[in-house]
mmCIF file of C-alpha atoms in Angstrom:
data_model
loop_
_atom_site.group_PDB
_atom_site.id
_atom_site.type_symbol
_atom_site.label_atom_id
_atom_site.label_comp_id
_atom_site.label_asym_id
_atom_site.label_seq_id
_atom_site.Cartn_x
_atom_site.Cartn_y
_atom_site.Cartn_z
ATOM 1 C CA MET A 25 0.689 -14.746 -17.260
ATOM 2 C CA ARG A 26 1.865 -11.168 -16.871
ATOM 3 C CA ARG A 27 -0.132 -7.961 -17.223
ATOM 4 C CA VAL A 28 0.617 -4.306 -16.430
ATOM 5 C CA GLU A 29 -1.756 -1.333 -16.347
ATOM 6 C CA HIS A 30 -1.355 2.259 -15.184
ATOM 7 C CA ILE A 31 -4.015 2.943 -12.536
ATOM 8 C CA MET A 32 -4.160 5.312 -9.540
ATOM 9 C CA GLY A 33 -1.201 7.180 -10.977
ATOM 10 C CA LEU A 34 1.185 4.222 -10.841
ATOM 11 C CA PRO A 35 2.046 1.007 -12.699
ATOM 12 C CA ILE A 36 0.280 -2.057 -11.339
ATOM 13 C CA SER A 37 1.610 -5.408 -12.483
ATOM 14 C CA LEU A 38 0.170 -8.871 -11.995
ATOM 15 C CA ARG A 39 1.996 -12.139 -12.525
ATOM 16 C CA ILE A 40 0.102 -15.411 -12.230
ATOM 17 C CA ASP A 41 2.046 -18.675 -12.180
ATOM 18 C CA GLY A 42 0.668 -22.096 -12.972
ATOM 19 C CA GLY A 43 -1.540 -23.391 -15.737
ATOM 20 C CA ASP A 44 -3.275 -26.442 -17.071
ATOM 21 C CA ALA A 45 -0.011 -28.291 -17.613
ATOM 22 C CA ASP A 46 1.206 -28.195 -14.014
ATOM 23 C CA GLY A 47 -2.036 -28.232 -12.070
ATOM 24 C CA GLY A 48 -2.304 -24.517 -11.401
ATOM 25 C CA ALA A 49 -5.218 -22.277 -12.252
ATOM 26 C CA PRO A 50 -6.380 -22.958 -15.827
ATOM 27 C CA ASP A 51 -5.225 -20.288 -18.262
ATOM 28 C CA GLY A 52 -8.801 -19.152 -18.923
ATOM 29 C CA VAL A 53 -9.459 -18.770 -15.191
ATOM 30 C CA ALA A 54 -6.283 -16.709 -14.789
ATOM 31 C CA SER A 55 -7.243 -14.393 -17.644
ATOM 32 C CA VAL A 56 -10.761 -13.805 -16.343
ATOM 33 C CA ALA A 57 -9.465 -13.241 -12.809
ATOM 34 C CA ALA A 58 -6.915 -10.718 -14.082
ATOM 35 C CA ASP A 59 -9.654 -8.865 -15.973
ATOM 36 C CA ARG A 60 -11.652 -8.611 -12.760
ATOM 37 C CA VAL A 61 -8.659 -7.432 -10.739
ATOM 38 C CA PHE A 62 -7.887 -4.540 -13.071
ATOM 39 C CA ALA A 63 -11.563 -3.649 -13.444
ATOM 40 C CA TRP A 64 -11.827 -3.466 -9.645
ATOM 41 C CA LEU A 65 -8.768 -1.235 -9.370
ATOM 42 C CA ARG A 66 -10.082 1.104 -12.071
ATOM 43 C CA GLU A 67 -13.397 1.251 -10.210
ATOM 44 C CA VAL A 68 -11.607 2.132 -6.963
ATOM 45 C CA ASP A 69 -9.713 4.928 -8.682
ATOM 46 C CA ALA A 70 -12.907 6.372 -10.138
ATOM 47 C CA ARG A 71 -14.751 6.207 -6.821
ATOM 48 C CA PHE A 72 -12.055 7.145 -4.307
ATOM 49 C CA SER A 73 -9.641 9.507 -6.062
ATOM 50 C CA PRO A 74 -9.615 13.037 -4.600
ATOM 51 C CA PHE A 75 -8.355 14.211 -8.005
ATOM 52 C CA ILE A 76 -11.561 13.225 -9.833
ATOM 53 C CA ALA A 77 -14.240 15.859 -9.328
ATOM 54 C CA ASP A 78 -17.242 13.517 -9.279
ATOM 55 C CA SER A 79 -15.686 10.702 -7.216
ATOM 56 C CA GLU A 80 -17.383 9.679 -3.996
ATOM 57 C CA VAL A 81 -14.419 10.985 -1.997
ATOM 58 C CA SER A 82 -14.460 14.375 -3.733
ATOM 59 C CA ARG A 83 -18.206 14.717 -3.221
ATOM 60 C CA LEU A 84 -17.821 13.839 0.469
ATOM 61 C CA GLY A 85 -14.975 16.304 0.823
ATOM 62 C CA ARG A 86 -17.166 19.076 -0.589
ATOM 63 C CA GLY A 87 -19.965 18.211 1.837
ATOM 64 C CA GLU A 88 -22.304 16.902 -0.869
ATOM 65 C CA LEU A 89 -22.837 13.515 0.829
ATOM 66 C CA ASP A 90 -24.118 12.718 4.308
ATOM 67 C CA SER A 91 -22.666 9.831 6.294
ATOM 68 C CA HIS A 92 -25.706 7.626 5.617
ATOM 69 C CA GLU A 93 -25.201 8.053 1.858
ATOM 70 C CA LEU A 94 -21.685 6.619 1.784
ATOM 71 C CA SER A 95 -20.920 3.264 0.206
ATOM 72 C CA PRO A 96 -19.925 0.430 2.570
ATOM 73 C CA ASP A 97 -16.462 0.408 0.951
ATOM 74 C CA LEU A 98 -15.818 4.066 1.717
ATOM 75 C CA VAL A 99 -17.117 3.626 5.271
ATOM 76 C CA GLU A 100 -14.625 0.768 5.703
ATOM 77 C CA VAL A 101 -11.743 2.871 4.350
ATOM 78 C CA LEU A 102 -12.591 5.853 6.554
ATOM 79 C CA ASP A 103 -12.867 3.595 9.604
ATOM 80 C CA LEU A 104 -9.399 2.235 8.865
ATOM 81 C CA CYS A 105 -8.079 5.787 8.467
ATOM 82 C CA GLU A 106 -9.464 6.689 11.880
ATOM 83 C CA GLU A 107 -7.975 3.541 13.404
ATOM 84 C CA TYR A 108 -4.492 4.454 12.169
ATOM 85 C CA ARG A 109 -4.930 8.134 13.087
ATOM 86 C CA VAL A 110 -5.600 7.164 16.681
ATOM 87 C CA ALA A 111 -2.902 4.479 16.796
ATOM 88 C CA SER A 112 -0.252 6.882 15.445
ATOM 89 C CA GLY A 113 -1.182 9.721 17.782
ATOM 90 C CA GLY A 114 -2.432 11.819 14.869
ATOM 91 C CA ALA A 115 0.597 11.428 12.601
ATOM 92 C CA PHE A 116 -1.473 9.491 10.056
ATOM 93 C CA GLN A 117 -4.061 12.004 8.882
ATOM 94 C CA VAL A 118 -6.309 12.124 5.800
ATOM 95 C CA ARG A 119 -7.960 15.483 6.567
ATOM 96 C CA LEU A 120 -5.215 18.090 6.567
ATOM 97 C CA PRO A 121 -5.894 21.856 6.392
ATOM 98 C CA GLY A 122 -5.483 23.127 2.859
ATOM 99 C CA ARG A 123 -5.588 19.659 1.305
ATOM 100 C CA GLY A 124 -9.133 18.488 1.994
ATOM 101 C CA LEU A 125 -10.087 14.837 2.337
ATOM 102 C CA ASP A 126 -7.398 12.598 0.823
ATOM 103 C CA PRO A 127 -7.513 8.913 1.857
ATOM 104 C CA CYS A 128 -5.023 7.798 -0.820
ATOM 105 C CA ALA A 129 -2.566 6.641 1.863
ATOM 106 C CA MET A 130 -5.104 3.999 2.858
ATOM 107 C CA VAL A 131 -6.909 3.327 -0.411
ATOM 108 C CA LYS A 132 -4.033 1.853 -2.415
ATOM 109 C CA GLY A 133 -3.056 -0.882 0.036
ATOM 110 C CA TRP A 134 -6.685 -1.664 0.860
ATOM 111 C CA ALA A 135 -7.698 -1.882 -2.797
ATOM 112 C CA VAL A 136 -4.764 -4.049 -3.850
ATOM 113 C CA GLN A 137 -5.314 -6.380 -0.897
ATOM 114 C CA ARG A 138 -8.962 -6.732 -1.941
ATOM 115 C CA ALA A 139 -7.739 -7.493 -5.467
ATOM 116 C CA ALA A 140 -5.520 -10.270 -4.079
ATOM 117 C CA GLU A 141 -8.489 -11.710 -2.207
ATOM 118 C CA LEU A 142 -10.468 -11.614 -5.454
ATOM 119 C CA LEU A 143 -7.751 -13.677 -7.154
ATOM 120 C CA LEU A 144 -7.870 -16.293 -4.402
ATOM 121 C CA ALA A 145 -11.663 -16.421 -4.586
ATOM 122 C CA GLU A 146 -11.384 -17.058 -8.341
ATOM 123 C CA GLY A 147 -9.104 -20.041 -7.741
ATOM 124 C CA VAL A 148 -5.791 -18.321 -8.550
ATOM 125 C CA THR A 149 -3.400 -19.477 -5.833
ATOM 126 C CA THR A 150 0.078 -18.454 -7.053
ATOM 127 C CA PHE A 151 0.551 -14.804 -7.934
ATOM 128 C CA CYS A 152 2.440 -11.588 -7.299
ATOM 129 C CA LEU A 153 0.569 -8.283 -7.476
ATOM 130 C CA ASN A 154 2.806 -5.208 -7.465
ATOM 131 C CA ALA A 155 1.403 -1.680 -7.108
ATOM 132 C CA GLY A 156 4.243 0.768 -7.600
ATOM 133 C CA GLY A 157 6.615 -1.294 -5.459
ATOM 134 C CA ASP A 158 4.110 -2.367 -2.812
ATOM 135 C CA VAL A 159 3.569 -6.101 -3.203
ATOM 136 C CA VAL A 160 1.134 -8.806 -2.122
ATOM 137 C CA SER A 161 1.966 -12.392 -3.054
ATOM 138 C CA ALA A 162 0.766 -15.938 -2.572
ATOM 139 C CA GLY A 163 1.468 -19.548 -3.403
ATOM 140 C CA ARG A 164 5.274 -19.732 -3.304
ATOM 141 C CA PRO A 165 8.276 -17.682 -2.157
ATOM 142 C CA TRP A 166 8.626 -14.466 -4.175
ATOM 143 C CA ARG A 167 11.697 -12.238 -4.116
ATOM 144 C CA VAL A 168 11.011 -8.535 -3.602
ATOM 145 C CA GLY A 169 13.681 -5.851 -3.756
ATOM 146 C CA VAL A 170 13.752 -2.822 -1.446
ATOM 147 C CA ARG A 171 15.121 0.139 -3.364
ATOM 148 C CA HIS A 172 18.046 2.078 -1.957
ATOM 149 C CA PRO A 173 16.571 5.385 -0.703
ATOM 150 C CA GLU A 174 19.226 7.508 -2.426
ATOM 151 C CA GLN A 175 20.515 5.460 -5.367
ATOM 152 C CA ALA A 176 17.833 4.417 -7.838
ATOM 153 C CA ASP A 177 19.951 1.666 -9.411
ATOM 154 C CA ARG A 178 20.696 -0.132 -6.130
ATOM 155 C CA LEU A 179 18.816 -2.286 -3.638
ATOM 156 C CA CYS A 180 19.391 -2.170 0.087
ATOM 157 C CA ALA A 181 17.627 -5.478 0.776
ATOM 158 C CA VAL A 182 16.038 -8.405 -1.032
ATOM 159 C CA LEU A 183 13.154 -10.134 0.711
ATOM 160 C CA GLU A 184 11.505 -13.501 0.287
ATOM 161 C CA ILE A 185 7.742 -13.244 0.749
ATOM 162 C CA THR A 186 5.203 -16.073 0.739
ATOM 163 C CA ASP A 187 1.508 -15.397 1.382
ATOM 164 C CA GLY A 188 2.085 -11.888 2.662
ATOM 165 C CA ALA A 189 2.720 -8.285 1.711
ATOM 166 C CA VAL A 190 5.453 -5.665 1.730
ATOM 167 C CA ALA A 191 5.160 -1.870 1.448
ATOM 168 C CA THR A 192 7.710 0.933 1.515
ATOM 169 C CA SER A 193 7.257 4.617 2.291
ATOM 170 C CA GLY A 194 10.016 7.016 1.321
ATOM 171 C CA ARG A 195 10.999 10.374 -0.098
ATOM 172 C CA TYR A 196 12.839 9.208 -3.229
ATOM 173 C CA GLU A 197 9.923 9.035 -5.705
ATOM 174 C CA ARG A 198 7.698 11.985 -4.778
ATOM 175 C CA GLY A 199 9.875 14.062 -2.446
ATOM 176 C CA ASP A 200 8.493 15.224 0.890
ATOM 177 C CA HIS A 201 4.899 14.207 0.119
ATOM 178 C CA ILE A 202 4.157 12.448 3.431
ATOM 179 C CA LEU A 203 3.066 14.959 6.045
ATOM 180 C CA ASP A 204 3.075 14.546 9.801
ATOM 181 C CA GLY A 205 -0.580 15.075 10.675
ATOM 182 C CA ARG A 206 0.410 16.439 14.084
ATOM 183 C CA THR A 207 2.238 19.404 12.578
ATOM 184 C CA GLY A 208 1.096 19.600 8.952
ATOM 185 C CA ARG A 209 4.746 19.675 7.887
ATOM 186 C CA PRO A 210 6.677 17.129 5.782
ATOM 187 C CA ALA A 211 8.019 14.140 7.673
ATOM 188 C CA THR A 212 11.797 14.200 7.352
ATOM 189 C CA GLY A 213 13.110 11.934 10.113
ATOM 190 C CA LEU A 214 13.438 8.902 7.829
ATOM 191 C CA LEU A 215 14.664 8.230 4.304
ATOM 192 C CA SER A 216 12.615 5.068 3.879
ATOM 193 C CA LEU A 217 10.704 2.525 5.915
ATOM 194 C CA THR A 218 9.559 -0.910 4.748
ATOM 195 C CA VAL A 219 6.945 -3.060 6.480
ATOM 196 C CA VAL A 220 6.182 -6.734 5.916
ATOM 197 C CA ALA A 221 2.748 -7.780 7.175
ATOM 198 C CA PRO A 222 0.074 -10.415 6.523
ATOM 199 C CA SER A 223 -1.919 -8.014 4.320
ATOM 200 C CA LEU A 224 -1.084 -5.034 2.140
ATOM 201 C CA THR A 225 -3.731 -3.000 3.942
ATOM 202 C CA GLU A 226 -1.665 -3.358 7.127
ATOM 203 C CA ALA A 227 1.746 -3.079 5.493
ATOM 204 C CA ASP A 228 0.985 0.078 3.493
ATOM 205 C CA ALA A 229 -0.895 1.942 6.222
ATOM 206 C CA THR A 230 1.682 1.010 8.860
ATOM 207 C CA ALA A 231 4.577 2.111 6.630
ATOM 208 C CA THR A 232 2.901 5.452 5.874
ATOM 209 C CA ALA A 233 1.943 6.139 9.488
ATOM 210 C CA ALA A 234 5.383 5.176 10.783
ATOM 211 C CA PHE A 235 7.115 7.346 8.195
ATOM 212 C CA ALA A 236 4.910 10.280 9.202
ATOM 213 C CA MET A 237 5.953 9.759 12.833
ATOM 214 C CA GLY A 238 9.639 10.100 11.951
ATOM 215 C CA ALA A 239 12.317 8.175 13.851
ATOM 216 C CA ASP A 240 9.813 7.221 16.558
ATOM 217 C CA GLY A 241 7.829 5.379 13.922
ATOM 218 C CA ILE A 242 10.391 2.591 13.653
ATOM 219 C CA ASP A 243 9.694 1.183 17.113
ATOM 220 C CA TRP A 244 5.979 1.910 16.740
ATOM 221 C CA ALA A 245 5.747 -0.135 13.549
ATOM 222 C CA ALA A 246 7.929 -2.928 14.923
ATOM 223 C CA ALA A 247 5.627 -3.263 17.935
ATOM 224 C CA ARG A 248 2.532 -3.852 15.801
ATOM 225 C CA GLU A 249 1.434 -7.466 15.718
ATOM 226 C CA GLY A 250 2.579 -9.349 12.638
ATOM 227 C CA CYS A 251 4.787 -6.527 11.329
ATOM 228 C CA GLU A 252 8.495 -6.718 10.503
ATOM 229 C CA VAL A 253 10.400 -3.533 9.691
ATOM 230 C CA PHE A 254 13.433 -2.302 7.753
ATOM 231 C CA ALA A 255 14.229 1.420 7.964
ATOM 232 C CA VAL A 256 16.876 3.971 7.032
ATOM 233 C CA ASP A 257 16.804 7.175 9.068
ATOM 234 C CA ALA A 258 17.864 10.666 8.046
ATOM 235 C CA GLU A 259 21.377 9.987 9.415
ATOM 236 C CA ARG A 260 21.541 6.927 7.117
ATOM 237 C CA ARG A 261 21.478 4.463 9.983
ATOM 238 C CA VAL A 262 19.822 1.132 9.152
ATOM 239 C CA PHE A 263 17.349 -0.620 11.451
ATOM 240 C CA ARG A 264 15.928 -4.113 10.949
ATOM 241 C CA THR A 265 13.708 -6.281 13.104
ATOM 242 C CA SER A 266 14.892 -9.833 13.750
ATOM 243 C CA GLY A 267 12.096 -11.442 11.762
ATOM 244 C CA PHE A 268 12.457 -9.308 8.641
ATOM 245 C CA PRO A 269 12.469 -11.938 5.854
ATOM 246 C CA VAL A 270 15.740 -11.229 4.049
ATOM 247 C CA ALA A 271 16.345 -13.707 1.226
ATOM 248 C CA ALA A 272 19.195 -16.173 1.679
#
């Protein structure tokens, strides 16, 4: 089963393998689980988008909510943001002057990882969930391409991922949109950085924080437990950790 919807400003696709004939999740189970996944992601967008005036995040940013009024989900997201802010020395930052509160760098990976956990809880064991190029998969080896940072029609690596996640931060889709929280200026030391990790929460946040740190972010990301890294710096040099799961 395949389904694609446009949520959080990007295409999110879900593929579920298996069915009644080969012992996988029954087709009806897969369809219901997919409905719940996309409903959850739409709910996250409505609640956490800083671009929706009445979202929980927007109301918090305007000072309309006290800390004790926040939902447990938003408390969890903000705690994760603080964890990565501290770990990155302030490079990962969701409260920048002139931009207000914007936790999008954490929300996408966290929300899609929760969606993957929902699929597993519903009995769907073999799937690939792709949110604008950031992927979480389970059940069998899945091939995931890493786009060339300067040539849209080329790949610079193809990975094989089983029961894990991969996320890439770069400048090629949205320009210099990732800011170094230490300076407030665009991060320009890297062209792209890809992280493979056990969860998309980790992979996406680590990739964003490392990209914000610039060239120093490569070693920082590689040193994080469970993370493998592929990066291209501004001088077009390629770096890859030994365990990065390149497909044969």
